[in-house]
């Protein structure tokens, strides 16, 4: 591991620690916390401080130290944790998060630090100030690598271990003598250096250490204690226990690497919680090892409870807790290959059907099992990229706090389904739209305190963020229990902005959808918080770019819910394969509302070359896909064609004319931009069963692209 | 090729070029830009594309546009058939296929052998070439890939 890798792993660890910290605060807020919650938070902050010190991130260290001092007061019972203090802690936590990301990205320091430090100082009082001079961190943030367990039983009452320093130990500025001195503090301790392997001066490699030390401790020293001392040099040394203390941990019946690991709390293992599984947040991450001696006994008791099940997990993989860290690029490459596999499979399917083989023939049966295997591989590979939405939800909790502070509204933030897994890219790209929606919910959704009281609601508003898998998609809901959408006002605003005309009759859902129109901002006064010119239309187009859809449901007096429905992955799309003007194209299923036979519907010419189709009392503009792409002239007779009803970005329906629907299937998304450029009306490309490329249509883009021709139709549609 | 290499004078810098024919004229460009040469395959038409963009093909999972060199050079559109070839070239991060009649040779030429463009060359072709090579009785125009795959392609 070089320094950059260390740095990267430190920041990864920070993410987890911060998550654990926020979790702790959440628990404290629910009053269901116990002493351990406070310890966990303290340890998280402390570990961040320790690591930051090793990397010379002084600002981070200074703040973390202050924060930690305050936490310690609460932990040791010198300070009472009340709502105000918890609030301050949360702000400090947010600030710590900012400092960590500022340190990681090399950004300018966070501005909120001095103010929060002042507040912390106030809480701590005068003596706190004296104490809170940041002490020099004297440790390195790494984990322990315990070697094989020896079999010697000559010293059953104490611990004997062989310590060998790797070159990395010195590179990182650690020093065995410091470690030994730390060991000395644990209890009676002896160290003996084995100089036998030290080469002659000529052969000496100055960068490596040829000395092996034998360390012996008295029986009152536990392995956890030793682990603590060596915690920060784990990767840079080997530490082999040559005898086991009976006073600590379960009796080991069988000596081997897995048992060896089992005895060590999981968090000491390398990268224990990297790529953490959903459940990881509650266990090991929350219990990151503290460095404070007085705290540790409590923690060890807790951890040793986990030992039995850890044992089975550790078996068979000497890594950490069954997770490994993998380069994203490798996964993406795998996903690409799986994409190829899906394409080849489709090709093979075509050849087999061309052969006319019966479904019982060996080749068909073999192909079917191949197909199901490929499907499983695809699912498995996709799931590697999947991440729980929890970290994103935690970020939203912060947005709620900030929005609540800015608006002066009291808000309770509730999350459901935070372990729902979504593609990493989707999660990342959802942050901005969700932030906007959450702010909206607090700023515009919830009523002011007085209005809530008048409506007989609790003074504290509730904003709920939930995620769930539903029929192959992920649905994320943002709801508030506010007053619902003020349709009168929305309508008036839309008329004022010229989005609709005063005489239009709109159904309630149609009015709600007006919020998504570009340039619409419903708050009476543009507040500092939301309404900075970025409207819900941006949110909507962001979500559309991810292949998702967003809808509103609002009940007057009850609240508003925004539902985002997203595909599980960005690599594969469920599409309808169509023919138009001799070209094979794909239309995303998510866009298609229904398909129509023009024969059975009434088509009207509306002059100026436009046509509309009547469907459920709506007149829907007709767009010929072939003509749009310049493949053909607009057909005169639509009867032999098929109409695909799609709903556009602005909630209006359009009918796309295509010639024939071939199939509905999963297609692998291939970028057109890599070697070419963006094409109007085309979202991406895919490869069909015959190996040829088919273009994936972007229906919204077609609607916008042909917008000039259809101006005026919008009102026509609404007036009917 | 190896034998030939050894016979080359060391003082000169040499260049390997791939020579091909478009609309009965000989062209060449740096071999280093060529990834592979494959036969013509039907393309998928790209809407709203320049007339010289024949569409896209599937090159082992990548979507690669194909440019009709003849049309691009202003020498008339090609009606591609099985005898035509697509030269897959890489320029920067972009992979583009170039449609040509045939690939004739891979030549090792000294940079000093590249002569300035004579006046007799068509005005339209002129802007896409950087010099000519005269080998035996053939005049091979050295094509500048960057102008062929200019901004209007990628």
PDB file of C-alpha atoms in Angstrom, chain A residues 362-520:
ATOM      1  CA  UNK A 362     -30.745 -30.984 -27.804  1.00  0.00           C
ATOM      2  CA  UNK A 363     -29.657 -27.679 -29.176  1.00  0.00           C
ATOM      3  CA  UNK A 364     -32.788 -25.879 -28.003  1.00  0.00           C
ATOM      4  CA  UNK A 365     -32.688 -27.477 -24.574  1.00  0.00           C
ATOM      5  CA  UNK A 366     -29.011 -26.672 -24.241  1.00  0.00           C
ATOM      6  CA  UNK A 367     -29.593 -23.143 -25.339  1.00  0.00           C
ATOM      7  CA  UNK A 368     -32.390 -22.673 -22.856  1.00  0.00           C
ATOM      8  CA  UNK A 369     -30.176 -23.651 -19.944  1.00  0.00           C
ATOM      9  CA  UNK A 370     -27.403 -21.463 -21.293  1.00  0.00           C
ATOM     10  CA  UNK A 371     -29.887 -18.635 -21.429  1.00  0.00           C
ATOM     11  CA  UNK A 372     -30.961 -19.036 -17.850  1.00  0.00           C
ATOM     12  CA  UNK A 373     -27.336 -19.231 -16.744  1.00  0.00           C
ATOM     13  CA  UNK A 374     -26.550 -16.063 -18.663  1.00  0.00           C
ATOM     14  CA  UNK A 375     -29.540 -14.427 -17.024  1.00  0.00           C
ATOM     15  CA  UNK A 376     -28.256 -15.360 -13.597  1.00  0.00           C
ATOM     16  CA  UNK A 377     -24.788 -14.109 -14.396  1.00  0.00           C
ATOM     17  CA  UNK A 378     -26.251 -10.860 -15.595  1.00  0.00           C
ATOM     18  CA  UNK A 379     -28.255 -10.459 -12.436  1.00  0.00           C
ATOM     19  CA  UNK A 380     -25.268 -11.297 -10.292  1.00  0.00           C
ATOM     20  CA  UNK A 381     -22.971  -8.889 -12.022  1.00  0.00           C
ATOM     21  CA  UNK A 382     -25.507  -6.099 -11.921  1.00  0.00           C
ATOM     22  CA  UNK A 383     -25.971  -6.663  -8.212  1.00  0.00           C
ATOM     23  CA  UNK A 384     -22.279  -5.971  -7.650  1.00  0.00           C
ATOM     24  CA  UNK A 385     -22.831  -2.423  -8.742  1.00  0.00           C
ATOM     25  CA  UNK A 386     -25.896  -2.153  -6.585  1.00  0.00           C
ATOM     26  CA  UNK A 387     -25.568  -0.095  -3.455  1.00  0.00           C
ATOM     27  CA  UNK A 388     -27.968   0.505  -0.622  1.00  0.00           C
ATOM     28  CA  UNK A 389     -29.499   3.945  -0.750  1.00  0.00           C
ATOM     29  CA  UNK A 390     -28.700   4.465   2.934  1.00  0.00           C
ATOM     30  CA  UNK A 391     -25.731   6.832   2.557  1.00  0.00           C
ATOM     31  CA  UNK A 392     -27.771   8.956   0.216  1.00  0.00           C
ATOM     32  CA  UNK A 393     -30.665   8.952   2.660  1.00  0.00           C
ATOM     33  CA  UNK A 394     -28.304  10.109   5.365  1.00  0.00           C
ATOM     34  CA  UNK A 395     -27.228  12.981   3.211  1.00  0.00           C
ATOM     35  CA  UNK A 396     -30.880  13.839   2.816  1.00  0.00           C
ATOM     36  CA  UNK A 397     -31.296  13.840   6.586  1.00  0.00           C
ATOM     37  CA  UNK A 398     -28.785  16.600   6.635  1.00  0.00           C
ATOM     38  CA  UNK A 399     -30.613  18.504   3.913  1.00  0.00           C
ATOM     39  CA  UNK A 400     -33.734  18.276   6.026  1.00  0.00           C
ATOM     40  CA  UNK A 401     -31.909  19.666   9.050  1.00  0.00           C
ATOM     41  CA  UNK A 402     -30.509  22.523   7.053  1.00  0.00           C
ATOM     42  CA  UNK A 403     -33.823  23.262   5.397  1.00  0.00           C
ATOM     43  CA  UNK A 404     -35.519  23.087   8.750  1.00  0.00           C
ATOM     44  CA  UNK A 405     -33.046  25.574  10.211  1.00  0.00           C
ATOM     45  CA  UNK A 406     -33.388  27.904   7.232  1.00  0.00           C
ATOM     46  CA  UNK A 407     -37.184  27.935   7.243  1.00  0.00           C
ATOM     47  CA  UNK A 408     -37.697  27.757  10.985  1.00  0.00           C
ATOM     48  CA  UNK A 409     -40.048  24.808  10.520  1.00  0.00           C
ATOM     49  CA  UNK A 410     -39.768  21.859  12.835  1.00  0.00           C
ATOM     50  CA  UNK A 411     -39.326  18.737  10.782  1.00  0.00           C
ATOM     51  CA  UNK A 412     -39.202  15.075  11.614  1.00  0.00           C
ATOM     52  CA  UNK A 413     -37.407  13.073   8.946  1.00  0.00           C
ATOM     53  CA  UNK A 414     -38.469   9.470   8.475  1.00  0.00           C
ATOM     54  CA  UNK A 415     -36.824   6.996   6.126  1.00  0.00           C
ATOM     55  CA  UNK A 416     -37.977   3.591   4.980  1.00  0.00           C
ATOM     56  CA  UNK A 417     -36.217   0.942   2.962  1.00  0.00           C
ATOM     57  CA  UNK A 418     -32.768   2.417   3.279  1.00  0.00           C
ATOM     58  CA  UNK A 419     -31.206  -0.920   2.416  1.00  0.00           C
ATOM     59  CA  UNK A 420     -32.896  -0.974  -0.957  1.00  0.00           C
ATOM     60  CA  UNK A 421     -30.150  -1.448  -3.480  1.00  0.00           C
ATOM     61  CA  UNK A 422     -29.806   0.626  -6.599  1.00  0.00           C
ATOM     62  CA  UNK A 423     -27.096   0.925  -9.221  1.00  0.00           C
ATOM     63  CA  UNK A 424     -24.217   3.027  -7.962  1.00  0.00           C
ATOM     64  CA  UNK A 425     -24.476   5.511 -10.801  1.00  0.00           C
ATOM     65  CA  UNK A 426     -28.179   5.882 -10.260  1.00  0.00           C
ATOM     66  CA  UNK A 427     -27.619   6.565  -6.586  1.00  0.00           C
ATOM     67  CA  UNK A 428     -24.981   9.168  -7.344  1.00  0.00           C
ATOM     68  CA  UNK A 429     -27.034  10.933  -9.925  1.00  0.00           C
ATOM     69  CA  UNK A 430     -30.113  10.922  -7.745  1.00  0.00           C
ATOM     70  CA  UNK A 431     -28.515  13.070  -5.088  1.00  0.00           C
ATOM     71  CA  UNK A 432     -29.170  16.395  -6.775  1.00  0.00           C
ATOM     72  CA  UNK A 433     -32.780  15.802  -7.765  1.00  0.00           C
ATOM     73  CA  UNK A 434     -33.563  14.331  -4.367  1.00  0.00           C
ATOM     74  CA  UNK A 435     -31.912  17.222  -2.551  1.00  0.00           C
ATOM     75  CA  UNK A 436     -34.115  19.555  -4.494  1.00  0.00           C
ATOM     76  CA  UNK A 437     -37.243  17.579  -3.761  1.00  0.00           C
ATOM     77  CA  UNK A 438     -36.453  17.307  -0.068  1.00  0.00           C
ATOM     78  CA  UNK A 439     -35.874  21.032   0.160  1.00  0.00           C
ATOM     79  CA  UNK A 440     -39.096  21.583  -1.677  1.00  0.00           C
ATOM     80  CA  UNK A 441     -40.941  19.329   0.725  1.00  0.00           C
ATOM     81  CA  UNK A 442     -39.707  21.302   3.727  1.00  0.00           C
ATOM     82  CA  UNK A 443     -39.894  24.722   2.159  1.00  0.00           C
ATOM     83  CA  UNK A 444     -43.086  24.493   0.119  1.00  0.00           C
ATOM     84  CA  UNK A 445     -44.676  21.248   1.205  1.00  0.00           C
ATOM     85  CA  UNK A 446     -44.920  21.745   4.947  1.00  0.00           C
ATOM     86  CA  UNK A 447     -47.044  24.562   6.284  1.00  0.00           C
ATOM     87  CA  UNK A 448     -45.731  27.075   8.736  1.00  0.00           C
ATOM     88  CA  UNK A 449     -46.264  26.244  12.404  1.00  0.00           C
ATOM     89  CA  UNK A 450     -49.373  28.388  12.815  1.00  0.00           C
ATOM     90  CA  UNK A 451     -51.069  26.913   9.777  1.00  0.00           C
ATOM     91  CA  UNK A 452     -50.325  23.409  11.040  1.00  0.00           C
ATOM     92  CA  UNK A 453     -51.834  24.230  14.402  1.00  0.00           C
ATOM     93  CA  UNK A 454     -54.925  25.606  12.688  1.00  0.00           C
ATOM     94  CA  UNK A 455     -55.267  22.393  10.695  1.00  0.00           C
ATOM     95  CA  UNK A 456     -55.014  20.395  13.916  1.00  0.00           C
ATOM     96  CA  UNK A 457     -51.712  18.832  12.994  1.00  0.00           C
ATOM     97  CA  UNK A 458     -48.676  18.271  15.146  1.00  0.00           C
ATOM     98  CA  UNK A 459     -46.445  21.345  15.127  1.00  0.00           C
ATOM     99  CA  UNK A 460     -43.662  19.149  13.886  1.00  0.00           C
ATOM    100  CA  UNK A 461     -43.971  18.373  10.188  1.00  0.00           C
ATOM    101  CA  UNK A 462     -42.958  15.000   8.810  1.00  0.00           C
ATOM    102  CA  UNK A 463     -40.979  14.405   5.650  1.00  0.00           C
ATOM    103  CA  UNK A 464     -40.760  10.779   4.624  1.00  0.00           C
ATOM    104  CA  UNK A 465     -38.237   9.353   2.231  1.00  0.00           C
ATOM    105  CA  UNK A 466     -38.742   5.773   1.244  1.00  0.00           C
ATOM    106  CA  UNK A 467     -37.281   3.354  -1.245  1.00  0.00           C
ATOM    107  CA  UNK A 468     -38.594   0.011  -2.407  1.00  0.00           C
ATOM    108  CA  UNK A 469     -38.263  -2.429  -5.247  1.00  0.00           C
ATOM    109  CA  UNK A 470     -41.430  -2.709  -7.233  1.00  0.00           C
ATOM    110  CA  UNK A 471     -41.830  -4.855 -10.352  1.00  0.00           C
ATOM    111  CA  UNK A 472     -38.239  -4.648 -11.481  1.00  0.00           C
ATOM    112  CA  UNK A 473     -37.864  -0.985 -10.760  1.00  0.00           C
ATOM    113  CA  UNK A 474     -36.906   1.072  -7.778  1.00  0.00           C
ATOM    114  CA  UNK A 475     -39.493   3.447  -6.443  1.00  0.00           C
ATOM    115  CA  UNK A 476     -38.389   6.324  -4.276  1.00  0.00           C
ATOM    116  CA  UNK A 477     -41.051   8.423  -2.618  1.00  0.00           C
ATOM    117  CA  UNK A 478     -40.622  11.815  -1.041  1.00  0.00           C
ATOM    118  CA  UNK A 479     -43.686  12.743   0.949  1.00  0.00           C
ATOM    119  CA  UNK A 480     -44.628  15.457   3.370  1.00  0.00           C
ATOM    120  CA  UNK A 481     -47.643  15.802   5.598  1.00  0.00           C
ATOM    121  CA  UNK A 482     -48.161  19.403   4.638  1.00  0.00           C
ATOM    122  CA  UNK A 483     -51.116  21.144   3.126  1.00  0.00           C
ATOM    123  CA  UNK A 484     -50.925  19.524  -0.289  1.00  0.00           C
ATOM    124  CA  UNK A 485     -50.598  21.384  -3.512  1.00  0.00           C
ATOM    125  CA  UNK A 486     -52.537  24.620  -3.590  1.00  0.00           C
ATOM    126  CA  UNK A 487     -54.106  23.972  -6.950  1.00  0.00           C
ATOM    127  CA  UNK A 488     -55.804  27.356  -7.162  1.00  0.00           C
ATOM    128  CA  UNK A 489     -52.496  29.069  -6.801  1.00  0.00           C
ATOM    129  CA  UNK A 490     -50.685  26.727  -9.158  1.00  0.00           C
ATOM    130  CA  UNK A 491     -53.338  27.295 -11.735  1.00  0.00           C
ATOM    131  CA  UNK A 492     -53.281  31.065 -11.325  1.00  0.00           C
ATOM    132  CA  UNK A 493     -49.523  31.029 -11.614  1.00  0.00           C
ATOM    133  CA  UNK A 494     -49.602  28.913 -14.743  1.00  0.00           C
ATOM    134  CA  UNK A 495     -52.073  31.309 -16.336  1.00  0.00           C
ATOM    135  CA  UNK A 496     -49.952  34.245 -15.272  1.00  0.00           C
ATOM    136  CA  UNK A 497     -46.886  32.645 -16.803  1.00  0.00           C
ATOM    137  CA  UNK A 498     -48.789  31.910 -19.982  1.00  0.00           C
ATOM    138  CA  UNK A 499     -48.364  28.187 -19.561  1.00  0.00           C
ATOM    139  CA  UNK A 500     -52.080  27.594 -19.850  1.00  0.00           C
ATOM    140  CA  UNK A 501     -54.924  29.881 -20.787  1.00  0.00           C
ATOM    141  CA  UNK A 502     -57.448  31.094 -18.247  1.00  0.00           C
ATOM    142  CA  UNK A 503     -60.281  29.206 -19.911  1.00  0.00           C
ATOM    143  CA  UNK A 504     -58.584  25.794 -19.767  1.00  0.00           C
ATOM    144  CA  UNK A 505     -60.240  23.163 -17.662  1.00  0.00           C
ATOM    145  CA  UNK A 506     -57.683  21.020 -15.929  1.00  0.00           C
ATOM    146  CA  UNK A 507     -58.138  17.956 -13.799  1.00  0.00           C
ATOM    147  CA  UNK A 508     -56.398  18.059 -10.398  1.00  0.00           C
ATOM    148  CA  UNK A 509     -53.564  15.729 -11.515  1.00  0.00           C
ATOM    149  CA  UNK A 510     -53.050  17.901 -14.570  1.00  0.00           C
ATOM    150  CA  UNK A 511     -52.738  20.965 -12.378  1.00  0.00           C
ATOM    151  CA  UNK A 512     -50.240  19.154 -10.179  1.00  0.00           C
ATOM    152  CA  UNK A 513     -48.228  18.269 -13.219  1.00  0.00           C
ATOM    153  CA  UNK A 514     -47.936  21.912 -14.122  1.00  0.00           C
ATOM    154  CA  UNK A 515     -45.306  22.112 -11.396  1.00  0.00           C
ATOM    155  CA  UNK A 516     -42.986  20.228 -13.696  1.00  0.00           C
ATOM    156  CA  UNK A 517     -43.233  22.756 -16.482  1.00  0.00           C
ATOM    157  CA  UNK A 518     -40.051  24.703 -17.117  1.00  0.00           C
ATOM    158  CA  UNK A 519     -39.974  28.049 -15.389  1.00  0.00           C
ATOM    159  CA  UNK A 520     -42.625  27.216 -12.873  1.00  0.00           C
TER     160      UNK A 520
END
